[in-house]
PDB file of C-alpha atoms and ligand atoms in Angstrom:
ATOM      1  CA  MET A  11      82.807 126.130  74.886  1.00  0.00           C
ATOM      2  CA  ARG A  12      82.514 127.355  71.303  1.00  0.00           C
ATOM      3  CA  ALA A  13      82.554 131.039  70.431  1.00  0.00           C
ATOM      4  CA  GLY A  14      82.163 132.757  67.071  1.00  0.00           C
ATOM      5  CA  ALA A  15      85.085 134.983  66.123  1.00  0.00           C
ATOM      6  CA  ALA A  16      82.956 138.148  66.070  1.00  0.00           C
ATOM      7  CA  ALA A  17      81.722 137.641  69.646  1.00  0.00           C
ATOM      8  CA  LEU A  18      83.019 140.239  72.099  1.00  0.00           C
ATOM      9  CA  ASP A  19      85.494 138.877  74.645  1.00  0.00           C
ATOM     10  CA  ALA A  20      83.484 140.402  77.508  1.00  0.00           C
ATOM     11  CA  HIS A  21      80.238 138.705  76.389  1.00  0.00           C
ATOM     12  CA  VAL A  22      81.954 135.337  76.051  1.00  0.00           C
ATOM     13  CA  ALA A  23      83.429 135.689  79.560  1.00  0.00           C
ATOM     14  CA  ARG A  24      79.976 136.425  81.006  1.00  0.00           C
ATOM     15  CA  ARG A  25      78.226 133.578  79.172  1.00  0.00           C
ATOM     16  CA  ALA A  26      80.981 131.179  80.237  1.00  0.00           C
ATOM     17  CA  ALA A  27      80.634 132.255  83.887  1.00  0.00           C
ATOM     18  CA  GLU A  28      76.856 131.653  83.778  1.00  0.00           C
ATOM     19  CA  ALA A  29      77.618 128.137  82.564  1.00  0.00           C
ATOM     20  CA  GLY A  30      80.185 127.576  85.340  1.00  0.00           C
ATOM     21  CA  LEU A  31      83.250 127.909  83.084  1.00  0.00           C
ATOM     22  CA  ASP A  32      86.198 130.175  83.886  1.00  0.00           C
ATOM     23  CA  LEU A  33      87.058 132.519  81.021  1.00  0.00           C
ATOM     24  CA  THR A  34      87.069 135.461  83.445  1.00  0.00           C
ATOM     25  CA  PHE A  35      90.322 136.874  82.018  1.00  0.00           C
ATOM     26  CA  LEU A  36      88.432 137.812  78.824  1.00  0.00           C
ATOM     27  CA  ARG A  37      86.009 140.069  80.730  1.00  0.00           C
ATOM     28  CA  THR A  38      88.138 143.246  80.563  1.00  0.00           C
ATOM     29  CA  ILE A  39      89.706 142.754  77.114  1.00  0.00           C
ATOM     30  CA  PRO A  40      87.990 145.103  74.665  1.00  0.00           C
ATOM     31  CA  GLY A  41      88.363 143.133  71.405  1.00  0.00           C
ATOM     32  CA  THR A  42      86.666 140.119  69.822  1.00  0.00           C
ATOM     33  CA  ILE A  43      87.425 136.394  70.008  1.00  0.00           C
ATOM     34  CA  GLY A  44      89.098 136.428  66.562  1.00  0.00           C
ATOM     35  CA  GLY A  45      91.493 139.190  67.630  1.00  0.00           C
ATOM     36  CA  ALA A  46      92.063 137.533  70.985  1.00  0.00           C
ATOM     37  CA  VAL A  47      93.139 134.264  69.331  1.00  0.00           C
ATOM     38  CA  ARG A  48      95.227 136.049  66.680  1.00  0.00           C
ATOM     39  CA  MET A  49      97.080 138.050  69.372  1.00  0.00           C
ATOM     40  CA  ASN A  50      96.985 135.431  72.154  1.00  0.00           C
ATOM     41  CA  ALA A  51      95.249 138.039  74.299  1.00  0.00           C
ATOM     42  CA  GLY A  52      95.646 137.780  78.018  1.00  0.00           C
ATOM     43  CA  CYS A  53      95.702 139.628  81.281  1.00  0.00           C
ATOM     44  CA  TYR A  54      96.276 139.062  84.997  1.00  0.00           C
ATOM     45  CA  GLY A  55      98.213 135.858  84.435  1.00  0.00           C
ATOM     46  CA  THR A  56      95.982 133.987  81.947  1.00  0.00           C
ATOM     47  CA  TYR A  57      96.304 133.929  78.155  1.00  0.00           C
ATOM     48  CA  VAL A  58      94.168 132.472  75.342  1.00  0.00           C
ATOM     49  CA  SER A  59      96.890 129.821  74.953  1.00  0.00           C
ATOM     50  CA  ASP A  60      95.993 128.469  78.431  1.00  0.00           C
ATOM     51  CA  VAL A  61      92.426 127.577  77.437  1.00  0.00           C
ATOM     52  CA  LEU A  62      92.256 127.266  73.632  1.00  0.00           C
ATOM     53  CA  VAL A  63      91.757 123.824  72.063  1.00  0.00           C
ATOM     54  CA  GLU A  64      91.492 124.725  68.383  1.00  0.00           C
ATOM     55  CA  ALA A  65      90.366 127.427  65.977  1.00  0.00           C
ATOM     56  CA  ARG A  66      88.280 127.070  62.819  1.00  0.00           C
ATOM     57  CA  VAL A  67      89.915 129.115  60.097  1.00  0.00           C
ATOM     58  CA  VAL A  68      89.087 130.115  56.505  1.00  0.00           C
ATOM     59  CA  LEU A  69      92.242 130.195  54.394  1.00  0.00           C
ATOM     60  CA  ARG A  70      92.949 132.610  51.559  1.00  0.00           C
ATOM     61  CA  ASP A  71      91.900 130.010  48.932  1.00  0.00           C
ATOM     62  CA  GLY A  72      88.464 129.733  50.583  1.00  0.00           C
ATOM     63  CA  SER A  73      89.023 126.356  52.250  1.00  0.00           C
ATOM     64  CA  MET A  74      88.053 125.821  55.894  1.00  0.00           C
ATOM     65  CA  VAL A  75      90.511 124.129  58.234  1.00  0.00           C
ATOM     66  CA  VAL A  76      90.615 123.352  61.933  1.00  0.00           C
ATOM     67  CA  MET A  77      93.908 124.443  63.457  1.00  0.00           C
ATOM     68  CA  PRO A  78      94.800 122.794  66.761  1.00  0.00           C
ATOM     69  CA  LYS A  79      96.390 125.135  69.297  1.00  0.00           C
ATOM     70  CA  ALA A  80      99.860 123.669  68.701  1.00  0.00           C
ATOM     71  CA  ASP A  81      99.738 124.681  65.020  1.00  0.00           C
ATOM     72  CA  LEU A  82      98.964 128.303  65.948  1.00  0.00           C
ATOM     73  CA  ASP A  83     102.270 128.631  67.821  1.00  0.00           C
ATOM     74  CA  LEU A  84     100.771 131.062  70.349  1.00  0.00           C
ATOM     75  CA  ALA A  85     103.296 133.205  72.199  1.00  0.00           C
ATOM     76  CA  TYR A  86     103.313 136.590  73.992  1.00  0.00           C
ATOM     77  CA  ARG A  87     100.894 138.706  71.897  1.00  0.00           C
ATOM     78  CA  SER A  88     101.552 136.648  68.735  1.00  0.00           C
ATOM     79  CA  SER A  89     100.438 133.638  66.696  1.00  0.00           C
ATOM     80  CA  ARG A  90     101.426 131.951  63.461  1.00  0.00           C
ATOM     81  CA  LEU A  91      98.181 132.314  61.523  1.00  0.00           C
ATOM     82  CA  PRO A  92      98.650 131.766  57.766  1.00  0.00           C
ATOM     83  CA  GLU A  93      98.824 135.034  55.774  1.00  0.00           C
ATOM     84  CA  GLY A  94      95.308 136.385  55.085  1.00  0.00           C
ATOM     85  CA  ALA A  95      93.541 133.661  57.083  1.00  0.00           C
ATOM     86  CA  VAL A  96      90.320 134.555  58.931  1.00  0.00           C
ATOM     87  CA  ILE A  97      89.396 132.885  62.214  1.00  0.00           C
ATOM     88  CA  VAL A  98      85.667 132.107  62.316  1.00  0.00           C
ATOM     89  CA  GLU A  99      85.307 130.123  65.552  1.00  0.00           C
ATOM     90  CA  ALA A 100      87.293 129.085  68.615  1.00  0.00           C
ATOM     91  CA  LEU A 101      86.872 126.057  70.878  1.00  0.00           C
ATOM     92  CA  PHE A 102      87.943 126.552  74.502  1.00  0.00           C
ATOM     93  CA  ALA A 103      88.339 124.102  77.389  1.00  0.00           C
ATOM     94  CA  PRO A 104      88.065 126.428  80.403  1.00  0.00           C
ATOM     95  CA  PRO A 105      88.431 125.166  83.966  1.00  0.00           C
ATOM     96  CA  PRO A 106      85.139 124.878  85.891  1.00  0.00           C
ATOM     97  CA  GLY A 107      84.119 127.428  88.507  1.00  0.00           C
ATOM     98  CA  GLU A 108      81.162 128.380  90.644  1.00  0.00           C
ATOM     99  CA  PRO A 109      79.157 131.071  88.762  1.00  0.00           C
ATOM    100  CA  ALA A 110      78.900 133.495  91.715  1.00  0.00           C
ATOM    101  CA  ALA A 111      82.654 133.236  92.386  1.00  0.00           C
ATOM    102  CA  LEU A 112      83.425 133.803  88.702  1.00  0.00           C
ATOM    103  CA  GLU A 113      81.151 136.850  88.710  1.00  0.00           C
ATOM    104  CA  ARG A 114      83.054 138.249  91.710  1.00  0.00           C
ATOM    105  CA  ARG A 115      86.402 137.644  89.992  1.00  0.00           C
ATOM    106  CA  MET A 116      85.209 139.537  86.910  1.00  0.00           C
ATOM    107  CA  GLU A 117      84.096 142.470  89.102  1.00  0.00           C
ATOM    108  CA  GLU A 118      87.519 142.488  90.775  1.00  0.00           C
ATOM    109  CA  GLN A 119      89.270 142.568  87.404  1.00  0.00           C
ATOM    110  CA  ILE A 120      87.083 145.437  86.176  1.00  0.00           C
ATOM    111  CA  ALA A 121      87.987 147.410  89.324  1.00  0.00           C
ATOM    112  CA  ARG A 122      91.674 146.561  88.992  1.00  0.00           C
ATOM    113  CA  ARG A 123      91.778 147.700  85.368  1.00  0.00           C
ATOM    114  CA  ASP A 124      89.846 150.859  86.179  1.00  0.00           C
ATOM    115  CA  ALA A 125      92.357 151.695  88.923  1.00  0.00           C
ATOM    116  CA  SER A 126      95.490 151.061  86.842  1.00  0.00           C
ATOM    117  CA  GLN A 127      94.636 151.856  83.186  1.00  0.00           C
ATOM    118  CA  PRO A 128      92.947 154.851  81.478  1.00  0.00           C
ATOM    119  CA  VAL A 129      89.906 152.898  80.292  1.00  0.00           C
ATOM    120  CA  ARG A 130      87.846 155.996  79.505  1.00  0.00           C
ATOM    121  CA  ASP A 131      90.495 157.823  77.447  1.00  0.00           C
ATOM    122  CA  ARG A 132      91.020 157.486  73.696  1.00  0.00           C
ATOM    123  CA  THR A 133      93.810 154.908  73.423  1.00  0.00           C
ATOM    124  CA  ALA A 134      94.525 151.656  71.580  1.00  0.00           C
ATOM    125  CA  GLY A 135      95.515 149.762  74.735  1.00  0.00           C
ATOM    126  CA  SER A 136      99.160 149.092  75.563  1.00  0.00           C
ATOM    127  CA  THR A 137     101.364 150.901  73.045  1.00  0.00           C
ATOM    128  CA  PHE A 138     104.605 148.900  73.320  1.00  0.00           C
ATOM    129  CA  ARG A 139     105.230 145.236  74.103  1.00  0.00           C
ATOM    130  CA  ASN A 140     106.748 144.598  77.516  1.00  0.00           C
ATOM    131  CA  PRO A 141     110.440 143.779  76.883  1.00  0.00           C
ATOM    132  CA  SER A 142     110.147 141.233  79.713  1.00  0.00           C
ATOM    133  CA  GLY A 143     108.073 139.145  77.259  1.00  0.00           C
ATOM    134  CA  HIS A 144     104.896 138.933  79.311  1.00  0.00           C
ATOM    135  CA  SER A 145     101.987 140.961  80.635  1.00  0.00           C
ATOM    136  CA  SER A 146     101.785 141.930  84.279  1.00  0.00           C
ATOM    137  CA  THR A 147     100.086 139.345  86.454  1.00  0.00           C
ATOM    138  CA  GLY A 148      98.828 141.727  89.120  1.00  0.00           C
ATOM    139  CA  ARG A 149     100.454 139.547  91.802  1.00  0.00           C
ATOM    140  CA  SER A 150     102.595 141.196  94.469  1.00  0.00           C
ATOM    141  CA  ASP A 151     105.728 139.295  93.370  1.00  0.00           C
ATOM    142  CA  ASP A 152     105.519 140.691  89.800  1.00  0.00           C
ATOM    143  CA  THR A 153     108.610 142.745  88.923  1.00  0.00           C
ATOM    144  CA  HIS A 154     108.278 145.846  86.729  1.00  0.00           C
ATOM    145  CA  GLU A 155     111.898 146.626  85.859  1.00  0.00           C
ATOM    146  CA  MET A 156     111.417 145.466  82.239  1.00  0.00           C
ATOM    147  CA  LYS A 157     107.822 146.562  81.821  1.00  0.00           C
ATOM    148  CA  ALA A 158     107.312 149.186  79.128  1.00  0.00           C
ATOM    149  CA  TRP A 159     105.530 151.614  81.477  1.00  0.00           C
ATOM    150  CA  LYS A 160     108.451 151.586  83.950  1.00  0.00           C
ATOM    151  CA  LEU A 161     111.078 152.118  81.239  1.00  0.00           C
ATOM    152  CA  ILE A 162     109.017 155.034  79.842  1.00  0.00           C
ATOM    153  CA  GLU A 163     108.643 156.538  83.312  1.00  0.00           C
ATOM    154  CA  ASP A 164     112.377 156.140  84.053  1.00  0.00           C
ATOM    155  CA  ALA A 165     113.155 157.924  80.765  1.00  0.00           C
ATOM    156  CA  GLY A 166     111.038 160.868  81.951  1.00  0.00           C
ATOM    157  CA  MET A 167     108.400 160.400  79.244  1.00  0.00           C
ATOM    158  CA  ARG A 168     105.249 160.006  81.365  1.00  0.00           C
ATOM    159  CA  GLY A 169     103.018 162.915  80.304  1.00  0.00           C
ATOM    160  CA  ALA A 170     105.206 163.767  77.267  1.00  0.00           C
ATOM    161  CA  ARG A 171     103.155 165.483  74.569  1.00  0.00           C
ATOM    162  CA  ILE A 172     103.350 166.242  70.843  1.00  0.00           C
ATOM    163  CA  GLY A 173     100.351 168.184  69.509  1.00  0.00           C
ATOM    164  CA  GLY A 174      97.222 166.357  70.663  1.00  0.00           C
ATOM    165  CA  ALA A 175      99.108 163.167  71.583  1.00  0.00           C
ATOM    166  CA  ILE A 176     100.191 162.440  75.152  1.00  0.00           C
ATOM    167  CA  MET A 177     101.776 159.547  77.048  1.00  0.00           C
ATOM    168  CA  ASN A 178      99.023 158.972  79.564  1.00  0.00           C
ATOM    169  CA  PRO A 179      99.696 160.403  83.034  1.00  0.00           C
ATOM    170  CA  LYS A 180      97.822 157.470  84.632  1.00  0.00           C
ATOM    171  CA  HIS A 181      99.599 154.691  82.712  1.00  0.00           C
ATOM    172  CA  ALA A 182     102.791 155.667  80.895  1.00  0.00           C
ATOM    173  CA  ASN A 183     102.463 152.923  78.209  1.00  0.00           C
ATOM    174  CA  PHE A 184      99.150 154.243  76.843  1.00  0.00           C
ATOM    175  CA  LEU A 185      99.627 156.601  73.884  1.00  0.00           C
ATOM    176  CA  THR A 186      96.542 158.795  74.085  1.00  0.00           C
ATOM    177  CA  ASN A 187      94.612 161.164  71.843  1.00  0.00           C
ATOM    178  CA  ALA A 188      93.981 164.011  74.282  1.00  0.00           C
ATOM    179  CA  GLY A 189      92.032 165.877  71.577  1.00  0.00           C
ATOM    180  CA  GLY A 190      92.688 166.550  67.909  1.00  0.00           C
ATOM    181  CA  ALA A 191      95.790 164.331  67.657  1.00  0.00           C
ATOM    182  CA  SER A 192      96.912 163.581  64.087  1.00  0.00           C
ATOM    183  CA  ALA A 193      98.513 160.277  63.053  1.00  0.00           C
ATOM    184  CA  ALA A 194     101.800 162.208  62.815  1.00  0.00           C
ATOM    185  CA  ASP A 195     101.418 163.480  66.411  1.00  0.00           C
ATOM    186  CA  LEU A 196     100.787 159.955  67.694  1.00  0.00           C
ATOM    187  CA  GLU A 197     103.516 158.218  65.706  1.00  0.00           C
ATOM    188  CA  SER A 198     106.074 160.989  66.327  1.00  0.00           C
ATOM    189  CA  LEU A 199     105.451 160.800  70.074  1.00  0.00           C
ATOM    190  CA  GLY A 200     105.738 156.999  70.001  1.00  0.00           C
ATOM    191  CA  GLU A 201     109.067 157.244  68.181  1.00  0.00           C
ATOM    192  CA  ALA A 202     110.286 159.967  70.566  1.00  0.00           C
ATOM    193  CA  VAL A 203     109.483 157.632  73.467  1.00  0.00           C
ATOM    194  CA  ARG A 204     111.376 154.762  71.837  1.00  0.00           C
ATOM    195  CA  LYS A 205     114.430 157.008  71.404  1.00  0.00           C
ATOM    196  CA  ALA A 206     114.262 158.352  74.965  1.00  0.00           C
ATOM    197  CA  VAL A 207     113.983 154.839  76.410  1.00  0.00           C
ATOM    198  CA  TYR A 208     116.879 153.601  74.258  1.00  0.00           C
ATOM    199  CA  ASP A 209     119.049 156.567  75.266  1.00  0.00           C
ATOM    200  CA  HIS A 210     118.208 156.105  78.940  1.00  0.00           C
ATOM    201  CA  SER A 211     118.293 152.334  79.347  1.00  0.00           C
ATOM    202  CA  GLY A 212     119.588 150.799  76.084  1.00  0.00           C
ATOM    203  CA  VAL A 213     116.268 148.932  75.594  1.00  0.00           C
ATOM    204  CA  THR A 214     114.514 149.106  72.191  1.00  0.00           C
ATOM    205  CA  LEU A 215     110.740 149.183  72.716  1.00  0.00           C
ATOM    206  CA  GLU A 216     108.703 147.291  70.084  1.00  0.00           C
ATOM    207  CA  TRP A 217     105.286 148.610  69.011  1.00  0.00           C
ATOM    208  CA  GLU A 218     102.375 146.386  70.121  1.00  0.00           C
ATOM    209  CA  ILE A 219      99.976 148.594  68.170  1.00  0.00           C
ATOM    210  CA  MET A 220      99.888 147.547  64.515  1.00  0.00           C
ATOM    211  CA  ARG A 221     100.260 150.562  62.249  1.00  0.00           C
ATOM    212  CA  VAL A 222      98.683 150.315  58.801  1.00  0.00           C
ATOM    213  CA  GLY A 223      99.170 152.361  55.642  1.00  0.00           C
ATOM    214  CA  GLU A 224     101.996 154.801  55.049  1.00  0.00           C
ATOM    215  CA  PRO A 225     103.857 155.579  58.292  1.00  0.00           C
ATOM    216  CA  ALA A 226     103.316 159.213  59.328  1.00  0.00           C
ATOM    217  CA  CYS A 227     106.698 158.997  61.042  1.00  0.00           C
ATOM    218  CA  ARG A 228     109.539 156.589  60.211  1.00  0.00           C
ATOM    219  CA  GLU A 229     110.803 154.210  62.892  1.00  0.00           C
ATOM    220  CA  GLY A 230     113.926 155.584  64.545  1.00  0.00           C
TER     221      GLY A 230
HETATM  222  N1  NDP B  28      95.259 142.186  77.673  1.00  0.00           N
HETATM  223  C1  NDP B  28      94.632 143.343  77.595  1.00  0.00           C
HETATM  224  O1  NDP B  28      94.306 143.922  78.607  1.00  0.00           O
HETATM  225  C2  NDP B  28      94.336 143.934  76.297  1.00  0.00           C
HETATM  226  C3  NDP B  28      94.772 143.330  75.164  1.00  0.00           C
HETATM  227  N2  NDP B  28      94.549 143.877  73.947  1.00  0.00           N
HETATM  228  C4  NDP B  28      95.073 143.204  72.753  1.00  0.00           C
HETATM  229  O2  NDP B  28      94.535 143.730  71.565  1.00  0.00           O
HETATM  230  C5  NDP B  28      93.612 142.792  70.925  1.00  0.00           C
HETATM  231  C6  NDP B  28      92.298 143.468  70.689  1.00  0.00           C
HETATM  232  O3  NDP B  28      92.543 144.679  70.248  1.00  0.00           O
HETATM  233  P1  NDP B  28      92.086 145.161  68.830  1.00  0.00           P
HETATM  234  O4  NDP B  28      93.245 145.723  68.139  1.00  0.00           O
HETATM  235  O5  NDP B  28      90.853 145.967  69.082  1.00  0.00           O
HETATM  236  O6  NDP B  28      91.685 143.750  68.157  1.00  0.00           O
HETATM  237  P2  NDP B  28      91.205 143.377  66.770  1.00  0.00           P
HETATM  238  O7  NDP B  28      90.346 142.222  66.980  1.00  0.00           O
HETATM  239  O8  NDP B  28      90.651 144.547  66.059  1.00  0.00           O
HETATM  240  O9  NDP B  28      92.553 143.000  66.002  1.00  0.00           O
HETATM  241  C7  NDP B  28      93.641 142.325  66.553  1.00  0.00           C
HETATM  242  C8  NDP B  28      94.376 141.584  65.439  1.00  0.00           C
HETATM  243  O10 NDP B  28      93.664 140.373  65.212  1.00  0.00           O
HETATM  244  C9  NDP B  28      93.276 140.290  63.850  1.00  0.00           C
HETATM  245  N3  NDP B  28      91.950 139.670  63.797  1.00  0.00           N
HETATM  246  C10 NDP B  28      90.796 140.108  64.370  1.00  0.00           C
HETATM  247  N4  NDP B  28      89.799 139.256  64.128  1.00  0.00           N
HETATM  248  C11 NDP B  28      90.326 138.265  63.355  1.00  0.00           C
HETATM  249  C12 NDP B  28      89.778 137.093  62.775  1.00  0.00           C
HETATM  250  N5  NDP B  28      88.495 136.747  62.931  1.00  0.00           N
HETATM  251  N6  NDP B  28      90.608 136.312  62.039  1.00  0.00           N
HETATM  252  C13 NDP B  28      91.911 136.658  61.869  1.00  0.00           C
HETATM  253  N7  NDP B  28      92.485 137.737  62.403  1.00  0.00           N
HETATM  254  C14 NDP B  28      91.700 138.539  63.148  1.00  0.00           C
HETATM  255  C15 NDP B  28      93.284 141.703  63.320  1.00  0.00           C
HETATM  256  O11 NDP B  28      93.517 141.660  61.926  1.00  0.00           O
HETATM  257  P3  NDP B  28      93.192 142.903  60.964  1.00  0.00           P
HETATM  258  O12 NDP B  28      94.190 143.942  61.304  1.00  0.00           O
HETATM  259  O13 NDP B  28      93.384 142.318  59.612  1.00  0.00           O
HETATM  260  O14 NDP B  28      91.796 143.307  61.261  1.00  0.00           O
HETATM  261  C16 NDP B  28      94.441 142.298  64.086  1.00  0.00           C
HETATM  262  O15 NDP B  28      95.671 141.972  63.459  1.00  0.00           O
HETATM  263  C17 NDP B  28      93.408 141.722  71.914  1.00  0.00           C
HETATM  264  O16 NDP B  28      93.154 140.545  71.240  1.00  0.00           O
HETATM  265  C18 NDP B  28      94.674 141.773  72.730  1.00  0.00           C
HETATM  266  O17 NDP B  28      95.706 141.056  72.140  1.00  0.00           O
HETATM  267  C19 NDP B  28      93.871 145.037  73.838  1.00  0.00           C
HETATM  268  C20 NDP B  28      93.450 145.715  74.910  1.00  0.00           C
HETATM  269  C21 NDP B  28      93.622 145.199  76.248  1.00  0.00           C
HETATM  270  C1  EPU B  29      96.227 146.494  77.997  1.00  0.00           C
HETATM  271  C2  EPU B  29      96.917 145.514  77.430  1.00  0.00           C
HETATM  272  O1  EPU B  29      97.457 144.467  78.161  1.00  0.00           O
HETATM  273  C3  EPU B  29      98.071 144.692  79.435  1.00  0.00           C
HETATM  274  C4  EPU B  29      97.311 143.901  80.488  1.00  0.00           C
HETATM  275  O2  EPU B  29      96.005 144.405  80.628  1.00  0.00           O
HETATM  276  C5  EPU B  29      98.047 144.003  81.853  1.00  0.00           C
HETATM  277  C6  EPU B  29      97.431 143.115  82.921  1.00  0.00           C
HETATM  278  O3  EPU B  29      97.672 141.759  82.677  1.00  0.00           O
HETATM  279  O4  EPU B  29      99.437 143.585  81.703  1.00  0.00           O
HETATM  280  C7  EPU B  29     100.161 144.307  80.709  1.00  0.00           C
HETATM  281  O5  EPU B  29     100.252 145.709  81.011  1.00  0.00           O
HETATM  282  P1  EPU B  29     101.272 146.183  82.143  1.00  0.00           P
HETATM  283  O6  EPU B  29     102.414 145.235  82.184  1.00  0.00           O
HETATM  284  O7  EPU B  29     101.560 147.619  81.907  1.00  0.00           O
HETATM  285  O8  EPU B  29     100.410 145.972  83.489  1.00  0.00           O
HETATM  286  P2  EPU B  29      99.309 146.868  84.239  1.00  0.00           P
HETATM  287  O9  EPU B  29      98.417 145.909  84.962  1.00  0.00           O
HETATM  288  O10 EPU B  29      98.687 147.845  83.341  1.00  0.00           O
HETATM  289  O11 EPU B  29     100.211 147.648  85.312  1.00  0.00           O
HETATM  290  C8  EPU B  29     100.964 146.903  86.288  1.00  0.00           C
HETATM  291  C9  EPU B  29     101.124 147.700  87.590  1.00  0.00           C
HETATM  292  O12 EPU B  29     101.926 148.849  87.364  1.00  0.00           O
HETATM  293  C10 EPU B  29     101.271 150.011  87.836  1.00  0.00           C
HETATM  294  N1  EPU B  29     101.558 151.143  86.947  1.00  0.00           N
HETATM  295  C11 EPU B  29     101.372 151.006  85.598  1.00  0.00           C
HETATM  296  C12 EPU B  29     101.628 152.069  84.756  1.00  0.00           C
HETATM  297  C13 EPU B  29     102.083 153.271  85.297  1.00  0.00           C
HETATM  298  O13 EPU B  29     102.324 154.264  84.602  1.00  0.00           O
HETATM  299  N2  EPU B  29     102.264 153.360  86.642  1.00  0.00           N
HETATM  300  C14 EPU B  29     101.992 152.318  87.482  1.00  0.00           C
HETATM  301  O14 EPU B  29     102.162 152.437  88.696  1.00  0.00           O
HETATM  302  C15 EPU B  29      99.773 149.649  87.804  1.00  0.00           C
HETATM  303  O15 EPU B  29      99.029 150.436  88.686  1.00  0.00           O
HETATM  304  C16 EPU B  29      99.781 148.188  88.154  1.00  0.00           C
HETATM  305  O16 EPU B  29      99.807 148.017  89.553  1.00  0.00           O
HETATM  306  C17 EPU B  29      99.504 144.178  79.355  1.00  0.00           C
HETATM  307  N3  EPU B  29     100.271 144.903  78.373  1.00  0.00           N
HETATM  308  C18 EPU B  29     101.334 144.330  77.760  1.00  0.00           C
HETATM  309  C19 EPU B  29     102.060 145.212  76.795  1.00  0.00           C
HETATM  310  O17 EPU B  29     101.693 143.180  77.928  1.00  0.00           O
HETATM  311  C20 EPU B  29      97.158 145.437  76.004  1.00  0.00           C
HETATM  312  O18 EPU B  29      97.873 144.533  75.571  1.00  0.00           O
HETATM  313  O19 EPU B  29      96.647 146.307  75.252  1.00  0.00           O
END
């Protein structure tokens, strides 16, 4: 299945399901295919790296190349895309599935995300990478000791607030604009969380959110 880089992940998941192809994990990811490949997006146990064949990429000098998956070096929320390169198309080889069953799985994932993450609040998704090096699978045997949300909770920072910024009461790893938050509020709270988690557990949380421009608050 080929998808243009600007296509929304959710639309691609639905079109794939209609065609009997299982890209259901993309249904609840809010970004586009280009961002999903660049970040090796994934949830509930499946990542882009499990289904990607190759990506068509425009390099900084204007040339177009096809990068096989192996050359992209996809890992947990990372890839090795050449500096300044723009993904224009991705080729996937998804496993087959029965369309009605795939539709049900997508509905289940929407409900699961709604129950566990603040999908209607103003956030940028998970704030810090999980120090365990992977996303939660949603399976009962998943352990949360090294998940960012658990470390933040253990450090007493669930619900912590600076100005209009708050660590979401529903999911402690979602830095949230509760109204009128400035960049300084958001970044200061993020850094305060990193310090509290380090002081409490000795773990240094790494930002998953990419900050651009001049930092409103220096990393601690
Ligand atoms: N698993 C989950 O449940 C969720 C995962 N996410 C993660 O966040 C990502 C989407 O979030 P969002 O930040 O909105 O994504 P974006 O698509 O806006 O950006 C993600 C990154 O990918 C780059 N990028 C986007 N399109 C292209 C392209 N065509 N070619 C090259 N690079 C590209 C962006 O570069 P630039 O900064 O230059 O624009 C940016 O660095 C997902 O892909 C996923 O990794 C987010 C929410 C939920
Ligand atoms: C949202 C993102 O990706 C998410 C991805 O959706 C999910 C599902 O696979 O797994 C990772 O979150 P996560 O490890 O916090 O998992 P979640 O599914 O949100 O939560 C796991 C479990 O912990 C529970 N939970 C979570 C937070 C919290 O404060 N309290 C709580 O009880 C949830 O209810 C759920 O039962 C990804 N985040 C990272 C940093 O890896 C993103 O990257 O932006």
